[in-house]
Tab-separated table of C-alpha atoms in Angstrom:
chain	number	residue	atom	x	y	z
A	1	THR	CA	0.000	0.000	0.000
A	2	ALA	CA	1.099	3.550	-0.662
A	3	MET	CA	0.159	6.008	2.071
A	4	SER	CA	1.132	9.650	2.145
A	5	GLU	CA	1.986	10.732	5.681
A	6	ASP	CA	0.990	14.337	4.915
A	7	SER	CA	-2.405	13.916	3.294
A	8	GLY	CA	-3.532	10.520	4.499
A	9	PHE	CA	-4.098	9.596	0.832
A	10	TYR	CA	-4.289	5.837	0.383
A	11	LEU	CA	-3.492	4.053	-2.877
A	12	PRO	CA	-4.210	0.287	-2.755
A	13	ARG	CA	-1.513	-1.938	-4.224
A	14	GLN	CA	-3.952	-3.682	-6.574
A	15	LEU	CA	-5.238	-0.420	-8.083
A	16	ARG	CA	-4.260	-0.117	-11.742
A	17	VAL	CA	-3.414	3.415	-12.866
A	18	LEU	CA	-2.704	4.113	-16.528
A	19	HIS	CA	-1.044	7.304	-17.745
A	20	VAL	CA	-1.796	8.268	-21.347
A	21	SER	CA	1.044	10.208	-22.939
A	22	LEU	CA	0.487	13.448	-24.818
A	23	GLU	CA	2.116	12.045	-27.958
A	24	PRO	CA	0.966	8.744	-29.482
A	25	LEU	CA	3.573	6.046	-28.892
A	26	PHE	CA	3.595	2.724	-30.726
A	27	PHE	CA	5.958	-0.225	-31.021
A	28	ARG	CA	6.741	-2.396	-34.014
A	29	GLY	CA	3.899	-4.876	-34.234
A	30	THR	CA	0.327	-5.118	-35.400
A	31	LEU	CA	-2.178	-2.420	-34.532
A	32	LEU	CA	-4.096	-4.940	-32.434
A	33	ASP	CA	-0.933	-5.818	-30.489
A	34	ASN	CA	-0.368	-2.101	-29.876
A	35	LEU	CA	-3.915	-1.634	-28.578
A	36	ARG	CA	-3.581	-4.688	-26.315
A	37	LEU	CA	-0.302	-3.462	-24.826
A	38	GLY	CA	-0.222	-4.351	-21.137
A	39	LEU	CA	-2.938	-7.006	-21.258
A	40	LYS	CA	-2.240	-10.633	-20.463
A	41	GLU	CA	-2.721	-13.151	-23.267
A	42	GLY	CA	-6.183	-14.661	-23.050
A	43	CYS	CA	-7.551	-11.771	-20.971
A	44	ALA	CA	-11.199	-11.027	-21.811
A	45	ASN	CA	-10.291	-7.413	-22.645
A	46	ALA	CA	-7.676	-8.622	-25.153
A	47	ASP	CA	-10.002	-10.110	-27.760
A	48	ILE	CA	-10.357	-8.457	-31.136
A	49	GLU	CA	-14.119	-7.969	-30.737
A	50	ARG	CA	-13.544	-5.738	-27.707
A	51	ALA	CA	-10.893	-3.712	-29.564
A	52	VAL	CA	-13.243	-3.257	-32.529
A	53	ALA	CA	-16.143	-2.298	-30.225
A	54	VAL	CA	-14.091	0.358	-28.408
A	55	CYS	CA	-12.655	1.757	-31.657
A	56	THR	CA	-16.132	1.854	-33.177
A	57	ARG	CA	-17.472	3.716	-30.120
A	58	LEU	CA	-14.696	6.293	-30.607
A	59	HIS	CA	-15.695	6.663	-34.292
A	60	CYS	CA	-12.352	5.424	-35.576
A	61	SER	CA	-12.072	5.236	-39.350
A	62	GLU	CA	-12.907	2.122	-41.362
A	63	ASP	CA	-9.225	1.935	-42.325
A	64	LEU	CA	-8.228	1.793	-38.672
A	65	ILE	CA	-10.799	-0.941	-37.967
A	66	HIS	CA	-9.506	-2.843	-41.020
A	67	PHE	CA	-5.937	-2.686	-39.626
A	68	LEU	CA	-7.112	-4.359	-36.401
A	69	TYR	CA	-7.625	-7.537	-38.468
A	70	SER	CA	-4.313	-7.148	-40.335
A	71	GLU	CA	-1.100	-8.987	-39.529
A	72	SER	CA	0.897	-6.052	-40.921
A	73	THR	CA	3.504	-4.773	-38.482
A	74	GLU	CA	4.575	-1.665	-40.393
A	75	HIS	CA	2.123	-0.262	-42.909
A	76	TRP	CA	-0.656	0.773	-40.522
A	77	SER	CA	1.409	3.342	-38.585
A	78	SER	CA	2.427	5.225	-41.734
A	79	VAL	CA	-1.136	5.419	-43.093
A	80	LEU	CA	-3.042	6.611	-40.020
A	81	SER	CA	-3.524	10.344	-39.527
A	82	GLN	CA	-2.407	12.077	-36.328
A	83	THR	CA	-6.060	12.177	-35.223
A	84	GLN	CA	-6.423	8.426	-35.769
A	85	LYS	CA	-3.192	7.777	-33.858
A	86	HIS	CA	-4.527	9.804	-30.915
A	87	LEU	CA	-7.775	7.816	-31.062
A	88	CYS	CA	-5.694	4.606	-30.938
A	89	VAL	CA	-3.951	5.771	-27.768
A	90	LEU	CA	-7.305	6.577	-26.170
A	91	ALA	CA	-8.712	3.222	-27.339
A	92	ARG	CA	-5.686	1.449	-25.801
A	93	ALA	CA	-6.424	3.061	-22.436
A	94	LEU	CA	-10.109	2.127	-22.576
A	95	ILE	CA	-9.385	-1.438	-23.701
A	96	ASN	CA	-6.954	-1.863	-20.786
A	97	ASP	CA	-9.806	-0.860	-18.453
A	98	PRO	CA	-7.715	0.377	-15.498
A	99	GLU	CA	-9.294	1.763	-12.342
A	100	VAL	CA	-7.718	5.179	-13.000
A	101	ILE	CA	-6.801	6.871	-16.287
A	102	CYS	CA	-4.612	9.994	-16.165
A	103	ILE	CA	-4.638	11.795	-19.504
A	104	HIS	CA	-3.260	15.174	-20.516
A	105	LYS	CA	-5.480	17.069	-22.966
A	106	PRO	CA	-7.314	14.032	-24.373
A	107	THR	CA	-9.064	16.076	-27.094
A	108	ARG	CA	-6.278	18.338	-28.294
A	109	ALA	CA	-5.872	16.520	-31.630
A	110	PHE	CA	-9.608	16.363	-32.356
A	111	GLY	CA	-12.260	18.580	-33.867
A	112	LEU	CA	-15.402	19.321	-31.873
A	113	ALA	CA	-17.410	16.233	-32.948
A	114	THR	CA	-14.567	13.787	-32.239
A	115	SER	CA	-13.773	15.614	-28.981
A	116	ARG	CA	-17.355	15.211	-27.837
A	117	LYS	CA	-17.374	11.495	-28.724
A	118	ALA	CA	-14.055	10.926	-26.910
A	119	MET	CA	-15.286	12.720	-23.789
A	120	GLU	CA	-18.594	10.809	-23.874
A	121	CYS	CA	-16.626	7.551	-23.953
A	122	LEU	CA	-14.462	8.648	-21.009
A	123	GLN	CA	-17.584	9.673	-19.092
A	124	GLU	CA	-19.205	6.297	-19.794
A	125	PHE	CA	-15.968	4.591	-18.707
A	126	VAL	CA	-16.383	6.248	-15.281
A	127	THR	CA	-20.173	5.888	-15.003
A	128	ASN	CA	-20.373	2.223	-16.064
A	129	ARG	CA	-17.033	1.231	-14.519
A	130	GLY	CA	-15.614	0.414	-17.920
A	131	LEU	CA	-16.476	1.121	-21.550
A	132	ASP	CA	-18.496	-1.338	-23.598
A	133	ARG	CA	-18.847	-3.728	-20.687
A	134	ASP	CA	-21.889	-5.619	-19.391
A	135	VAL	CA	-23.994	-2.868	-17.786
A	136	SER	CA	-25.806	-5.383	-15.564
A	137	ALA	CA	-22.473	-6.170	-13.847
A	138	THR	CA	-21.500	-2.524	-13.233
A	139	GLN	CA	-21.840	-2.736	-9.453
A	140	GLN	CA	-19.572	-5.808	-9.291
A	141	ARG	CA	-16.678	-3.910	-10.897
A	142	ARG	CA	-14.380	-1.505	-9.094
A	143	PRO	CA	-15.137	2.213	-9.577
A	144	ARG	CA	-13.315	4.018	-12.384
A	145	THR	CA	-11.779	7.492	-12.352
A	146	CYS	CA	-10.495	9.658	-15.185
A	147	LEU	CA	-8.235	12.595	-14.360
A	148	PHE	CA	-7.708	14.875	-17.342
A	149	THR	CA	-6.531	18.327	-18.275
A	150	ALA	CA	-8.874	20.217	-20.578
A	151	SER	CA	-7.853	21.716	-23.899
A	152	LYS	CA	-11.305	23.043	-24.810
A	153	PRO	CA	-13.937	24.687	-22.599
A	154	SER	CA	-16.441	22.059	-23.791
A	155	ASP	CA	-14.295	19.311	-22.217
A	156	THR	CA	-15.181	20.571	-18.745
A	157	GLU	CA	-18.883	19.735	-19.177
A	158	PHE	CA	-17.884	16.074	-18.778
A	159	ALA	CA	-16.047	16.638	-15.494
A	160	ASP	CA	-17.559	15.858	-12.108
A	161	MET	CA	-15.183	18.407	-10.607
A	162	VAL	CA	-13.082	21.198	-12.142
A	163	VAL	CA	-9.853	22.133	-10.403
A	164	HIS	CA	-7.753	25.102	-11.502
A	165	VAL	CA	-4.014	24.926	-10.859
A	166	ASN	CA	-2.230	28.274	-10.985
A	167	LYS	CA	1.414	29.022	-10.116
A	168	THR	CA	0.543	32.170	-8.194
A	169	LYS	CA	-2.957	31.395	-6.869
A	170	GLY	CA	-2.428	27.718	-6.073
A	171	ILE	CA	-5.073	25.026	-6.443
A	172	ALA	CA	-8.792	25.770	-6.278
A	173	GLN	CA	-12.005	24.031	-7.217
A	174	ILE	CA	-14.015	26.200	-9.613
A	175	SER	CA	-17.297	25.949	-11.495
A	176	ARG	CA	-17.384	25.012	-15.170
A	177	GLU	CA	-18.750	28.478	-15.965
A	178	ASP	CA	-15.604	30.082	-14.511
A	179	VAL	CA	-13.242	28.280	-16.917
A	180	THR	CA	-11.608	30.670	-19.383
A	181	LEU	CA	-9.508	30.081	-22.497
A	182	ASP	CA	-6.524	31.580	-20.661
A	183	MET	CA	-6.793	28.821	-18.063
A	184	LEU	CA	-6.631	26.136	-20.738
A	185	GLY	CA	-3.492	27.533	-22.378
């Protein structure tokens, strides 16, 4: 267990926390292998149907979905747009289904429609304790949390709590209505 002496904050050993990097990172391998990174072989989350379902929910392109079925280890990464690569990174996080996702500016590479869809998926991930999972079993799963920094004012409508961090003013909880473009810089 990790316990901070100062704050009394407790982090259970079995809690899985996944950090999503700002830049899409991939290794040499198939797209499916890249999306299943970190999952054990045979894990229910690792099947191709789950990967396709999550990518479909995120409105990934047909080309991207096609590459999930491909054994190609090179071609897919050179064909996907930057937006599609960012969607892949988000899909990887959702497929891994950790208890906590920490993500910096999850919508920065997206237009408004894709941003909204991505944020809806993250909100559903928290609400249903996983994305594209059996809703009837929600209460049997551990709670989910998504910590994110906003890049667009519209991102904050999906937050349960908005916290502003400022070098001179410190940390303060604020209302969504008080968020300004300067704060998101």
